[in-house]
mmCIF file of C-alpha atoms in Angstrom:
data_model
loop_
_atom_site.group_PDB
_atom_site.id
_atom_site.type_symbol
_atom_site.label_atom_id
_atom_site.label_comp_id
_atom_site.label_asym_id
_atom_site.label_seq_id
_atom_site.Cartn_x
_atom_site.Cartn_y
_atom_site.Cartn_z
ATOM 1 C CA MET A 1 0.000 0.000 0.000
ATOM 2 C CA ALA A 2 1.558 3.274 -1.110
ATOM 3 C CA GLU A 3 1.833 6.117 1.344
ATOM 4 C CA ILE A 4 2.392 9.816 0.869
ATOM 5 C CA ALA A 5 4.475 12.252 2.851
ATOM 6 C CA LEU A 6 2.026 14.168 5.009
ATOM 7 C CA GLY A 7 4.373 15.355 7.724
ATOM 8 C CA LYS A 8 4.678 14.165 11.294
ATOM 9 C CA LYS A 9 3.624 17.226 13.265
ATOM 10 C CA SER A 10 0.153 17.239 14.796
ATOM 11 C CA ILE A 11 -2.132 20.239 14.728
ATOM 12 C CA PRO A 12 -1.429 22.352 17.836
ATOM 13 C CA ALA A 13 -4.200 22.829 20.340
ATOM 14 C CA ALA A 14 -3.399 26.486 20.965
ATOM 15 C CA PRO A 15 -5.165 28.994 18.734
ATOM 16 C CA SER A 16 -3.090 31.010 16.288
ATOM 17 C CA ALA A 17 -3.546 33.875 13.878
ATOM 18 C CA ALA A 18 -5.575 33.385 10.704
ATOM 19 C CA PRO A 19 -3.663 31.897 7.743
ATOM 20 C CA LYS A 20 -1.576 34.532 5.998
ATOM 21 C CA ARG A 21 0.829 35.110 3.148
ATOM 22 C CA PHE A 22 4.514 34.324 3.543
ATOM 23 C CA ILE A 23 5.756 34.843 -0.030
ATOM 24 C CA PHE A 24 6.479 38.468 -0.900
ATOM 25 C CA THR A 25 10.021 38.622 -2.268
ATOM 26 C CA ALA A 26 12.491 36.471 -4.184
ATOM 27 C CA GLN A 27 14.052 35.514 -0.859
ATOM 28 C CA ASP A 28 10.711 34.253 0.446
ATOM 29 C CA MET A 29 10.320 32.306 -2.780
ATOM 30 C CA GLU A 30 13.644 30.565 -2.250
ATOM 31 C CA HIS A 31 12.495 29.550 1.232
ATOM 32 C CA PHE A 32 9.282 28.112 -0.200
ATOM 33 C CA LYS A 33 11.121 26.107 -2.866
ATOM 34 C CA VAL A 34 12.958 24.085 -0.203
ATOM 35 C CA SER A 35 10.122 24.023 2.335
ATOM 36 C CA ASP A 36 8.205 21.077 3.721
ATOM 37 C CA ALA A 37 5.015 22.786 2.523
ATOM 38 C CA LYS A 38 6.053 22.660 -1.141
ATOM 39 C CA ARG A 39 7.411 19.136 -0.797
ATOM 40 C CA ASP A 40 4.241 17.871 0.853
ATOM 41 C CA LEU A 41 1.902 19.535 -1.652
ATOM 42 C CA LEU A 42 3.876 18.107 -4.585
ATOM 43 C CA SER A 43 3.888 14.671 -2.909
ATOM 44 C CA PHE A 44 0.144 14.872 -2.317
ATOM 45 C CA VAL A 45 -0.706 15.814 -5.906
ATOM 46 C CA THR A 46 1.681 13.148 -7.212
ATOM 47 C CA ALA A 47 0.025 10.580 -4.941
ATOM 48 C CA LEU A 48 -3.407 11.521 -6.269
ATOM 49 C CA GLY A 49 -2.177 10.813 -9.784
ATOM 50 C CA ARG A 50 -0.555 7.531 -8.836
ATOM 51 C CA SER A 51 -3.728 6.403 -7.122
ATOM 52 C CA ALA A 52 -5.553 6.792 -10.443
ATOM 53 C CA ILE A 53 -3.010 4.401 -11.982
ATOM 54 C CA SER A 54 -2.817 1.700 -9.369
ATOM 55 C CA THR A 55 -6.319 0.945 -8.117
ATOM 56 C CA SER A 56 -9.263 -0.985 -9.500
ATOM 57 C CA TYR A 57 -11.418 2.119 -9.108
ATOM 58 C CA ALA A 58 -12.995 3.207 -12.382
ATOM 59 C CA PHE A 59 -14.580 6.649 -12.558
ATOM 60 C CA ASP A 60 -18.274 6.417 -13.425
ATOM 61 C CA PRO A 61 -20.198 9.632 -14.216
ATOM 62 C CA GLU A 62 -23.373 7.804 -13.207
ATOM 63 C CA ASN A 63 -22.083 6.872 -9.741
ATOM 64 C CA LEU A 64 -20.056 9.856 -8.578
ATOM 65 C CA LEU A 65 -20.082 9.102 -4.837
ATOM 66 C CA GLU A 66 -18.621 5.602 -5.080
ATOM 67 C CA GLY A 67 -15.482 5.218 -3.002
ATOM 68 C CA LEU A 68 -15.648 8.612 -1.293
ATOM 69 C CA SER A 69 -15.556 9.020 2.469
ATOM 70 C CA PRO A 70 -18.593 10.629 4.176
ATOM 71 C CA GLY A 71 -16.815 13.983 4.543
ATOM 72 C CA LEU A 72 -15.781 14.032 0.895
ATOM 73 C CA ALA A 73 -19.272 12.983 -0.182
ATOM 74 C CA SER A 74 -20.478 16.116 1.610
ATOM 75 C CA LEU A 75 -17.907 18.216 -0.272
ATOM 76 C CA HIS A 76 -19.022 16.635 -3.544
ATOM 77 C CA GLY A 77 -22.638 17.488 -2.778
ATOM 78 C CA SER A 78 -21.688 21.109 -2.077
ATOM 79 C CA LEU A 79 -19.719 21.439 -5.323
ATOM 80 C CA GLN A 80 -22.512 19.840 -7.312
ATOM 81 C CA ALA A 81 -25.098 22.215 -5.817
ATOM 82 C CA ILE A 82 -22.876 25.233 -6.502
ATOM 83 C CA SER A 83 -22.320 24.288 -10.147
ATOM 84 C CA SER A 84 -25.988 23.532 -10.835
ATOM 85 C CA THR A 85 -27.609 26.406 -8.927
ATOM 86 C CA TRP A 86 -25.502 29.467 -8.171
ATOM 87 C CA LEU A 87 -24.937 30.579 -11.764
ATOM 88 C CA LYS A 88 -28.654 30.306 -12.474
ATOM 89 C CA GLU A 89 -29.421 32.478 -9.470
ATOM 90 C CA LEU A 90 -26.586 34.916 -10.213
ATOM 91 C CA PRO A 91 -26.447 35.269 -14.012
ATOM 92 C CA PRO A 92 -23.788 37.551 -15.508
ATOM 93 C CA ASP A 93 -24.617 41.179 -16.215
ATOM 94 C CA GLU A 94 -25.215 41.262 -19.971
ATOM 95 C CA ASN A 95 -24.591 45.021 -20.045
ATOM 96 C CA ALA A 96 -21.075 44.787 -18.648
ATOM 97 C CA ARG A 97 -18.548 45.969 -21.243
ATOM 98 C CA ALA A 98 -15.264 44.832 -19.744
ATOM 99 C CA ARG A 99 -13.225 42.506 -21.930
ATOM 100 C CA PHE A 100 -12.558 40.282 -18.909
ATOM 101 C CA GLY A 101 -14.396 39.896 -15.640
ATOM 102 C CA ASN A 102 -18.148 40.235 -15.213
ATOM 103 C CA PRO A 103 -18.896 42.224 -12.030
ATOM 104 C CA VAL A 104 -21.531 39.716 -10.883
ATOM 105 C CA PHE A 105 -18.663 37.389 -10.001
ATOM 106 C CA LYS A 106 -18.094 39.593 -6.957
ATOM 107 C CA THR A 107 -21.585 38.659 -5.774
ATOM 108 C CA TRP A 108 -20.914 34.981 -6.519
ATOM 109 C CA HIS A 109 -17.721 35.107 -4.471
ATOM 110 C CA ALA A 110 -19.478 36.982 -1.655
ATOM 111 C CA ARG A 111 -21.941 34.092 -1.480
ATOM 112 C CA LEU A 112 -19.026 31.656 -1.278
ATOM 113 C CA THR A 113 -17.563 33.699 1.574
ATOM 114 C CA GLU A 114 -20.912 33.693 3.353
ATOM 115 C CA ARG A 115 -21.525 29.940 3.042
ATOM 116 C CA SER A 116 -18.034 28.421 3.075
ATOM 117 C CA ARG A 117 -18.064 27.854 6.841
ATOM 118 C CA SER A 118 -21.361 25.966 6.551
ATOM 119 C CA ILE A 119 -19.904 23.840 3.742
ATOM 120 C CA ILE A 120 -16.871 22.983 5.873
ATOM 121 C CA GLN A 121 -19.035 22.351 8.944
ATOM 122 C CA SER A 122 -21.070 19.833 6.940
ATOM 123 C CA ILE A 123 -17.866 18.058 5.888
ATOM 124 C CA MET A 124 -16.702 17.853 9.494
ATOM 125 C CA ASN A 125 -20.110 16.748 10.814
ATOM 126 C CA CYS A 126 -20.224 13.832 8.383
ATOM 127 C CA HIS A 127 -16.633 12.935 9.167
ATOM 128 C CA VAL A 128 -17.194 12.921 12.917
ATOM 129 C CA LYS A 129 -20.488 11.036 12.711
ATOM 130 C CA TYR A 130 -19.456 8.232 10.388
ATOM 131 C CA VAL A 131 -15.657 8.010 10.680
ATOM 132 C CA VAL A 132 -14.535 9.276 14.085
ATOM 133 C CA SER A 133 -17.515 7.972 16.071
ATOM 134 C CA ASP A 134 -18.164 4.727 14.161
ATOM 135 C CA GLN A 135 -14.481 3.961 13.456
ATOM 136 C CA LYS A 136 -15.407 2.556 10.034
ATOM 137 C CA SER A 137 -13.524 2.691 6.731
ATOM 138 C CA GLU A 138 -16.366 1.545 4.439
ATOM 139 C CA TRP A 139 -19.794 3.127 4.097
ATOM 140 C CA ASP A 140 -23.087 2.236 2.457
ATOM 141 C CA MET A 141 -24.261 4.351 -0.455
ATOM 142 C CA SER A 142 -27.181 5.522 1.678
ATOM 143 C CA ILE A 143 -24.728 7.163 4.096
ATOM 144 C CA LEU A 144 -22.809 8.809 1.246
ATOM 145 C CA LYS A 145 -26.027 10.154 -0.284
ATOM 146 C CA GLU A 146 -27.102 11.483 3.114
ATOM 147 C CA CYS A 147 -23.808 13.348 3.439
ATOM 148 C CA ALA A 148 -23.964 14.625 -0.155
ATOM 149 C CA ASP A 149 -27.456 15.977 0.562
ATOM 150 C CA ALA A 150 -26.149 17.672 3.707
ATOM 151 C CA GLY A 151 -23.348 19.284 1.707
ATOM 152 C CA ALA A 152 -25.800 20.470 -0.926
ATOM 153 C CA LYS A 153 -28.043 21.981 1.729
ATOM 154 C CA ALA A 154 -25.079 23.863 3.190
ATOM 155 C CA ALA A 155 -24.288 25.352 -0.223
ATOM 156 C CA LEU A 156 -27.889 26.260 -1.002
ATOM 157 C CA THR A 157 -28.941 27.720 2.366
ATOM 158 C CA GLU A 158 -28.265 31.307 3.344
ATOM 159 C CA ALA A 159 -25.874 31.210 6.266
ATOM 160 C CA SER A 160 -26.618 32.856 9.596
ATOM 161 C CA LYS A 161 -24.855 36.118 10.372
ATOM 162 C CA ASP A 162 -22.983 34.490 13.251
ATOM 163 C CA VAL A 163 -19.688 32.905 12.175
ATOM 164 C CA GLN A 164 -19.782 29.153 12.754
ATOM 165 C CA ARG A 165 -17.075 28.062 15.128
ATOM 166 C CA GLY A 166 -15.696 24.751 16.326
ATOM 167 C CA GLU A 167 -16.471 23.314 19.723
ATOM 168 C CA ASN A 168 -13.061 24.378 21.061
ATOM 169 C CA ALA A 169 -10.087 26.552 20.118
ATOM 170 C CA LYS A 170 -8.374 23.775 18.184
ATOM 171 C CA GLU A 171 -11.442 22.977 16.069
ATOM 172 C CA ASP A 172 -12.055 26.671 15.428
ATOM 173 C CA GLU A 173 -8.461 27.076 14.247
ATOM 174 C CA VAL A 174 -8.825 24.164 11.837
ATOM 175 C CA MET A 175 -12.133 25.538 10.513
ATOM 176 C CA ALA A 176 -10.585 28.968 9.906
ATOM 177 C CA GLU A 177 -7.626 27.477 8.057
ATOM 178 C CA LEU A 178 -9.791 25.274 5.848
ATOM 179 C CA ASP A 179 -12.003 28.264 5.147
ATOM 180 C CA SER A 180 -9.043 30.304 3.895
ATOM 181 C CA TYR A 181 -7.973 27.617 1.445
ATOM 182 C CA LEU A 182 -11.487 27.065 0.118
ATOM 183 C CA LEU A 183 -12.083 30.789 -0.430
ATOM 184 C CA HIS A 184 -8.865 31.061 -2.479
ATOM 185 C CA SER A 185 -9.872 28.145 -4.735
ATOM 186 C CA PHE A 186 -12.246 29.915 -7.108
ATOM 187 C CA GLY A 187 -10.550 33.004 -8.483
ATOM 188 C CA HIS A 188 -10.022 36.523 -7.161
ATOM 189 C CA GLU A 189 -13.093 38.616 -6.442
ATOM 190 C CA VAL A 190 -11.365 41.966 -7.087
ATOM 191 C CA ARG A 191 -9.058 41.167 -9.987
ATOM 192 C CA LEU A 192 -11.782 38.967 -11.530
ATOM 193 C CA ASP A 193 -9.214 36.419 -12.643
ATOM 194 C CA PHE A 194 -8.464 32.724 -12.218
ATOM 195 C CA GLY A 195 -5.173 30.858 -12.491
ATOM 196 C CA THR A 196 -3.187 27.848 -11.403
ATOM 197 C CA GLY A 197 -2.575 29.470 -8.014
ATOM 198 C CA HIS A 198 -6.304 29.260 -7.291
ATOM 199 C CA GLU A 199 -6.349 25.664 -8.493
ATOM 200 C CA CYS A 200 -3.440 24.891 -6.163
ATOM 201 C CA SER A 201 -5.380 26.357 -3.256
ATOM 202 C CA PHE A 202 -8.119 23.789 -3.800
ATOM 203 C CA TYR A 203 -5.581 20.980 -3.622
ATOM 204 C CA VAL A 204 -4.113 22.547 -0.474
ATOM 205 C CA PHE A 205 -7.675 22.367 0.868
ATOM 206 C CA LEU A 206 -7.866 18.651 -0.035
ATOM 207 C CA TYR A 207 -4.373 18.074 1.387
ATOM 208 C CA SER A 208 -5.493 19.646 4.668
ATOM 209 C CA LEU A 209 -8.629 17.482 4.792
ATOM 210 C CA CYS A 210 -6.396 14.470 4.236
ATOM 211 C CA LYS A 211 -4.073 15.430 7.089
ATOM 212 C CA ILE A 212 -6.927 15.653 9.572
ATOM 213 C CA GLY A 213 -8.341 12.277 8.483
ATOM 214 C CA VAL A 214 -11.329 13.281 6.318
ATOM 215 C CA PHE A 215 -10.252 10.859 3.577
ATOM 216 C CA GLY A 216 -11.330 8.128 5.998
ATOM 217 C CA ASN A 217 -7.806 7.261 7.095
ATOM 218 C CA LEU A 218 -7.794 5.817 10.613
ATOM 219 C CA PRO A 219 -5.862 6.873 12.565
ATOM 220 C CA LYS A 220 -5.405 10.213 10.830
ATOM 221 C CA THR A 221 -1.621 9.959 11.151
ATOM 222 C CA VAL A 222 -1.704 7.043 8.685
ATOM 223 C CA ALA A 223 -1.737 7.972 5.015
ATOM 224 C CA PRO A 224 -4.914 6.952 3.151
ATOM 225 C CA SER A 225 -4.782 4.001 0.794
ATOM 226 C CA GLN A 226 -4.711 4.463 -2.960
ATOM 227 C CA ASP A 227 -8.242 3.034 -3.063
ATOM 228 C CA ALA A 228 -9.340 5.954 -0.862
ATOM 229 C CA MET A 229 -7.432 8.557 -2.886
ATOM 230 C CA ALA A 230 -8.475 7.557 -6.408
ATOM 231 C CA PRO A 231 -12.139 8.677 -6.048
ATOM 232 C CA VAL A 232 -10.876 12.025 -4.731
ATOM 233 C CA ALA A 233 -8.454 12.367 -7.627
ATOM 234 C CA LEU A 234 -11.184 11.798 -10.190
ATOM 235 C CA ALA A 235 -14.694 12.385 -8.821
ATOM 236 C CA ILE A 236 -13.841 15.429 -6.694
ATOM 237 C CA THR A 237 -11.607 16.932 -9.403
ATOM 238 C CA VAL A 238 -14.337 16.510 -12.035
ATOM 239 C CA GLN A 239 -16.903 18.252 -9.825
ATOM 240 C CA TYR A 240 -14.464 21.025 -8.932
ATOM 241 C CA LEU A 241 -13.870 21.604 -12.650
ATOM 242 C CA GLU A 242 -17.621 21.870 -13.217
ATOM 243 C CA VAL A 243 -17.747 24.807 -10.817
ATOM 244 C CA CYS A 244 -14.607 26.431 -12.217
ATOM 245 C CA ARG A 245 -15.635 26.133 -15.858
ATOM 246 C CA GLY A 246 -18.980 27.688 -15.077
ATOM 247 C CA ILE A 247 -17.527 30.807 -13.466
ATOM 248 C CA GLN A 248 -14.663 31.047 -15.962
ATOM 249 C CA THR A 249 -16.966 31.092 -18.988
ATOM 250 C CA ASP A 250 -20.072 32.835 -17.647
ATOM 251 C CA TYR A 251 -18.160 35.568 -15.818
ATOM 252 C CA PHE A 252 -15.294 35.779 -18.354
ATOM 253 C CA LEU A 253 -12.640 35.507 -15.665
ATOM 254 C CA GLU A 254 -9.265 36.644 -16.932
ATOM 255 C CA PRO A 255 -6.550 33.965 -17.039
ATOM 256 C CA ALA A 256 -4.070 34.906 -14.303
ATOM 257 C CA GLY A 257 -0.843 35.346 -16.237
ATOM 258 C CA SER A 258 -0.200 34.959 -19.941
ATOM 259 C CA HIS A 259 -1.947 31.750 -21.015
ATOM 260 C CA GLY A 260 -2.049 30.447 -17.468
ATOM 261 C CA VAL A 261 1.675 31.299 -17.054
ATOM 262 C CA TRP A 262 2.979 28.403 -19.129
ATOM 263 C CA GLY A 263 0.547 27.634 -21.913
ATOM 264 C CA LEU A 264 -1.029 24.218 -21.132
ATOM 265 C CA ASP A 265 -4.444 25.790 -21.065
ATOM 266 C CA ASP A 266 -5.756 29.084 -19.778
ATOM 267 C CA TYR A 267 -6.542 28.055 -16.222
ATOM 268 C CA HIS A 268 -5.570 24.519 -15.127
ATOM 269 C CA CYS A 269 -2.702 22.049 -14.808
ATOM 270 C CA ILE A 270 -3.396 19.344 -12.208
ATOM 271 C CA PRO A 271 -6.431 17.752 -13.960
ATOM 272 C CA PHE A 272 -4.274 17.076 -17.036
ATOM 273 C CA TYR A 273 -1.723 15.256 -14.877
ATOM 274 C CA ILE A 274 -4.348 13.189 -13.040
ATOM 275 C CA GLY A 275 -6.064 12.461 -16.342
ATOM 276 C CA ALA A 276 -2.819 11.227 -17.911
ATOM 277 C CA CYS A 277 -2.341 8.937 -14.905
ATOM 278 C CA GLN A 278 -5.877 7.572 -15.207
ATOM 279 C CA MET A 279 -5.137 6.503 -18.788
ATOM 280 C CA GLN A 280 -2.418 4.167 -17.474
ATOM 281 C CA ASN A 281 -4.786 2.169 -15.271
ATOM 282 C CA LYS A 282 -5.072 -1.511 -16.234
ATOM 283 C CA VAL A 283 -8.854 -1.103 -16.244
ATOM 284 C CA TYR A 284 -8.428 0.619 -19.607
ATOM 285 C CA GLU A 285 -5.527 -1.402 -21.071
ATOM 286 C CA ASP A 286 -7.774 -3.111 -23.652
ATOM 287 C CA LYS A 287 -8.879 0.294 -24.993
ATOM 288 C CA GLU A 288 -5.448 1.078 -26.435
ATOM 289 C CA TYR A 289 -5.894 4.817 -26.046
ATOM 290 C CA ALA A 290 -2.770 6.769 -26.982
ATOM 291 C CA PRO A 291 -1.886 10.439 -26.412
ATOM 292 C CA SER A 292 -2.750 10.999 -30.076
ATOM 293 C CA SER A 293 -6.335 9.873 -29.366
ATOM 294 C CA ILE A 294 -7.164 13.460 -28.384
ATOM 295 C CA HIS A 295 -7.557 14.197 -32.101
ATOM 296 C CA ASP A 296 -10.459 11.720 -32.362
ATOM 297 C CA ASP A 297 -13.391 14.062 -31.788
ATOM 298 C CA ALA A 298 -15.923 11.231 -31.915
ATOM 299 C CA LEU A 299 -14.117 9.521 -29.037
ATOM 300 C CA LEU A 300 -13.998 12.740 -27.020
ATOM 301 C CA ARG A 301 -17.773 13.139 -27.392
ATOM 302 C CA SER A 302 -18.586 9.499 -26.608
ATOM 303 C CA ASN A 303 -19.791 8.058 -23.325
ATOM 304 C CA GLU A 304 -16.444 6.307 -22.986
ATOM 305 C CA GLY A 305 -14.628 9.595 -23.493
ATOM 306 C CA SER A 306 -16.682 11.222 -20.734
ATOM 307 C CA LYS A 307 -15.147 8.756 -18.244
ATOM 308 C CA MET A 308 -11.602 9.933 -19.027
ATOM 309 C CA LEU A 309 -10.516 13.124 -17.275
ATOM 310 C CA TYR A 310 -7.820 13.978 -19.828
ATOM 311 C CA PHE A 311 -10.297 13.617 -22.694
ATOM 312 C CA GLN A 312 -12.806 15.767 -20.796
ATOM 313 C CA CYS A 313 -10.201 18.529 -20.496
ATOM 314 C CA ILE A 314 -9.379 18.392 -24.206
ATOM 315 C CA ARG A 315 -13.050 18.297 -25.191
ATOM 316 C CA TYR A 316 -13.703 21.415 -23.128
ATOM 317 C CA ILE A 317 -10.826 23.313 -24.764
ATOM 318 C CA LYS A 318 -12.042 22.376 -28.233
ATOM 319 C CA SER A 319 -15.588 23.482 -27.377
ATOM 320 C CA LEU A 320 -14.277 26.958 -26.497
ATOM 321 C CA LYS A 321 -11.996 27.332 -29.499
ATOM 322 C CA LYS A 322 -14.153 26.075 -32.334
ATOM 323 C CA GLY A 323 -12.945 26.743 -35.839
ATOM 324 C CA VAL A 324 -9.310 27.126 -34.769
ATOM 325 C CA PRO A 325 -6.865 24.319 -35.593
ATOM 326 C CA PHE A 326 -5.843 22.563 -32.392
ATOM 327 C CA PHE A 327 -2.137 22.979 -33.098
ATOM 328 C CA GLU A 328 -2.691 26.751 -33.177
ATOM 329 C CA SER A 329 -5.021 27.111 -30.181
ATOM 330 C CA SER A 330 -3.172 24.616 -27.950
ATOM 331 C CA PRO A 331 0.386 24.127 -29.263
ATOM 332 C CA MET A 332 1.736 22.518 -26.087
ATOM 333 C CA LEU A 333 -1.069 19.974 -25.827
ATOM 334 C CA ASP A 334 -0.653 19.244 -29.516
ATOM 335 C CA ASP A 335 3.072 18.598 -28.941
ATOM 336 C CA ILE A 336 2.260 16.295 -26.036
ATOM 337 C CA SER A 337 -0.046 14.240 -28.265
ATOM 338 C CA ASN A 338 3.037 13.107 -30.210
ATOM 339 C CA LEU A 339 4.417 11.216 -27.212
ATOM 340 C CA LYS A 340 4.373 7.420 -27.402
ATOM 341 C CA ASN A 341 2.681 6.609 -24.099
ATOM 342 C CA TRP A 342 0.844 8.101 -21.150
ATOM 343 C CA ALA A 343 3.699 7.475 -18.715
ATOM 344 C CA LYS A 344 5.804 10.020 -20.599
ATOM 345 C CA VAL A 345 2.875 12.452 -20.536
ATOM 346 C CA SER A 346 2.270 12.162 -16.783
ATOM 347 C CA GLY A 347 5.998 12.318 -16.031
ATOM 348 C CA GLY A 348 6.373 15.481 -18.056
ATOM 349 C CA LEU A 349 3.315 17.073 -16.470
ATOM 350 C CA THR A 350 4.684 16.344 -12.996
ATOM 351 C CA ARG A 351 7.870 18.221 -13.878
ATOM 352 C CA LEU A 352 5.793 21.012 -15.402
ATOM 353 C CA PHE A 353 3.702 21.364 -12.253
ATOM 354 C CA ASP A 354 6.817 21.454 -10.082
ATOM 355 C CA GLY A 355 8.880 23.768 -12.270
ATOM 356 C CA GLU A 356 6.315 26.082 -13.842
ATOM 357 C CA VAL A 357 3.628 26.250 -11.166
ATOM 358 C CA LEU A 358 5.039 25.559 -7.689
ATOM 359 C CA SER A 359 8.399 27.153 -8.510
ATOM 360 C CA ARG A 360 7.019 30.374 -10.021
ATOM 361 C CA LYS A 361 6.498 33.349 -7.728
ATOM 362 C CA PRO A 362 3.641 34.895 -9.786
ATOM 363 C CA VAL A 363 1.676 31.685 -9.201
ATOM 364 C CA VAL A 364 2.345 30.925 -5.529
ATOM 365 C CA GLN A 365 2.872 34.394 -4.051
ATOM 366 C CA HIS A 366 -0.758 34.550 -2.907
ATOM 367 C CA PHE A 367 -0.657 31.204 -1.068
ATOM 368 C CA VAL A 368 -1.704 31.488 2.568
ATOM 369 C CA PHE A 369 -0.239 29.291 5.286
ATOM 370 C CA GLY A 370 -1.576 28.104 8.615
ATOM 371 C CA GLU A 371 -0.787 25.227 10.963
ATOM 372 C CA ILE A 372 -1.733 22.352 8.633
ATOM 373 C CA PHE A 373 -0.109 23.734 5.494
ATOM 374 C CA LYS A 374 2.690 25.484 7.311
ATOM 375 C CA ALA A 375 5.405 27.989 6.425
ATOM 376 C CA THR A 376 8.518 27.603 8.584
ATOM 377 C CA TRP A 377 10.446 30.712 7.542
ATOM 378 C CA GLU A 378 10.174 34.327 8.646
ATOM 379 C CA PRO A 379 8.498 36.322 5.867
ATOM 380 C CA SER A 380 10.213 39.419 4.514
ATOM 381 C CA ARG A 381 7.100 41.476 5.239
ATOM 382 C CA ARG A 382 4.877 41.197 8.278
ATOM 383 C CA GLU A 383 1.919 43.207 7.015
ATOM 384 C CA GLU A 384 0.116 42.830 3.725
ATOM 385 C CA ARG A 385 -0.408 45.796 1.476
ATOM 386 C CA GLU A 386 -4.009 46.599 0.766
ATOM 387 C CA ALA A 387 -5.496 44.879 -2.265
ATOM 388 C CA PRO A 388 -6.794 47.101 -5.082
ATOM 389 C CA SER A 389 -10.424 48.056 -4.668
ATOM 390 C CA SER A 390 -11.198 48.089 -8.394
ATOM 391 C CA VAL A 391 -10.360 46.068 -11.476
ATOM 392 C CA PHE A 392 -7.272 47.131 -13.398
ATOM 393 C CA ASN A 393 -7.749 48.681 -16.814
ATOM 394 C CA ASP A 394 -7.559 46.142 -19.619
ATOM 395 C CA GLN A 395 -4.204 46.248 -21.374
ATOM 396 C CA ALA A 396 -2.942 44.533 -24.470
ATOM 397 C CA ARG A 397 -0.796 41.536 -23.677
ATOM 398 C CA SER A 398 1.702 39.771 -25.815
ATOM 399 C CA SER A 399 1.610 35.988 -25.973
ATOM 400 C CA VAL A 400 4.420 33.575 -26.591
ATOM 401 C CA ASP A 401 3.750 30.044 -27.769
ATOM 402 C CA ALA A 402 4.993 27.557 -25.199
ATOM 403 C CA VAL A 403 6.363 24.182 -26.213
ATOM 404 C CA ALA A 404 6.560 21.262 -23.804
ATOM 405 C CA PRO A 405 10.323 20.560 -23.539
ATOM 406 C CA TRP A 406 9.863 16.800 -23.078
ATOM 407 C CA ALA A 407 7.599 16.584 -26.134
ATOM 408 C CA LEU A 408 10.071 17.958 -28.676
ATOM 409 C CA LYS A 409 10.846 15.649 -31.550
ATOM 410 C CA HIS A 410 14.492 14.711 -31.930
#
């Protein structure tokens, strides 16, 4: 059974300040590059991908809760409710003239801020009820549906004005830290943009849930099995993408950085890596899908294609950029399609995530750190500068085609 590096320190009982930024300067960035926080996040994301390779779990769009723990079923229910309901209730302002960023997104994000504590409380309630109290590691579908319904209710119900707190200082500290990571996972409400830094925040949120045992790992100091991680890697990622794609397209969120910093697509990186890992699972070995299969549009649109995360990502890109040759709209992904097997694709995407996402200051400078995802260095600045109160004027940006270095033909 594979394990992941989750760190050995327990969450302290004493309350501490709210999670905050630690990366302001190049010196701070150098500290982060060699930190336990970066190492653990990279290990966690890598472990999610490997779990999609090694288990017998097969993602089924018709049975999305299968394999999830009660707490993660609650999270899935919340994400599903957000994607299916919030945009309908908060449609974009059709009269807005900005090239990027519909102002209604500020209202959408304000709702997230208002209800995030309730969403997290539902996760923790399900975890305590069915994992901590019952000491079980397998759950009936009826329990998972109950928790998914509870998560949906938390996302759909207007929260009370009183901030929900844990039963003691330690629980309240954990709730506040989880809340910070969740709020940073869906774009910036002032800049009206979305990038890989926001995506990373969601996986920091999942990493934190894992460390406190919400993946169903008992005791929580033991890493979850690959069978427990694979449904998170696929089912939770797919539902998270549903939310993100809705706000990105309906509210025209600006890609943070030029082409998402490195050119894989405008907003995301991790789903491509997990998707490439999924394609290596023996469950699909008789399908003989190759990286070049992304050019088979009939396959991408098929029911079989909808079960493959990588194909879903490609299908979405093509739906947005109709009429443009794929090699022009997505040159890096087109280069990657020339590779011989999925192992080379996933290996290259791991290096890309490490080198061009986690090692780039423009991406990670807005990370916040608490006691679960912890910074161990002294930041160069103790107080944050005030964020801008209005959206920047739109400016012309130059773009440079990015080529995946491991996909070059020799």
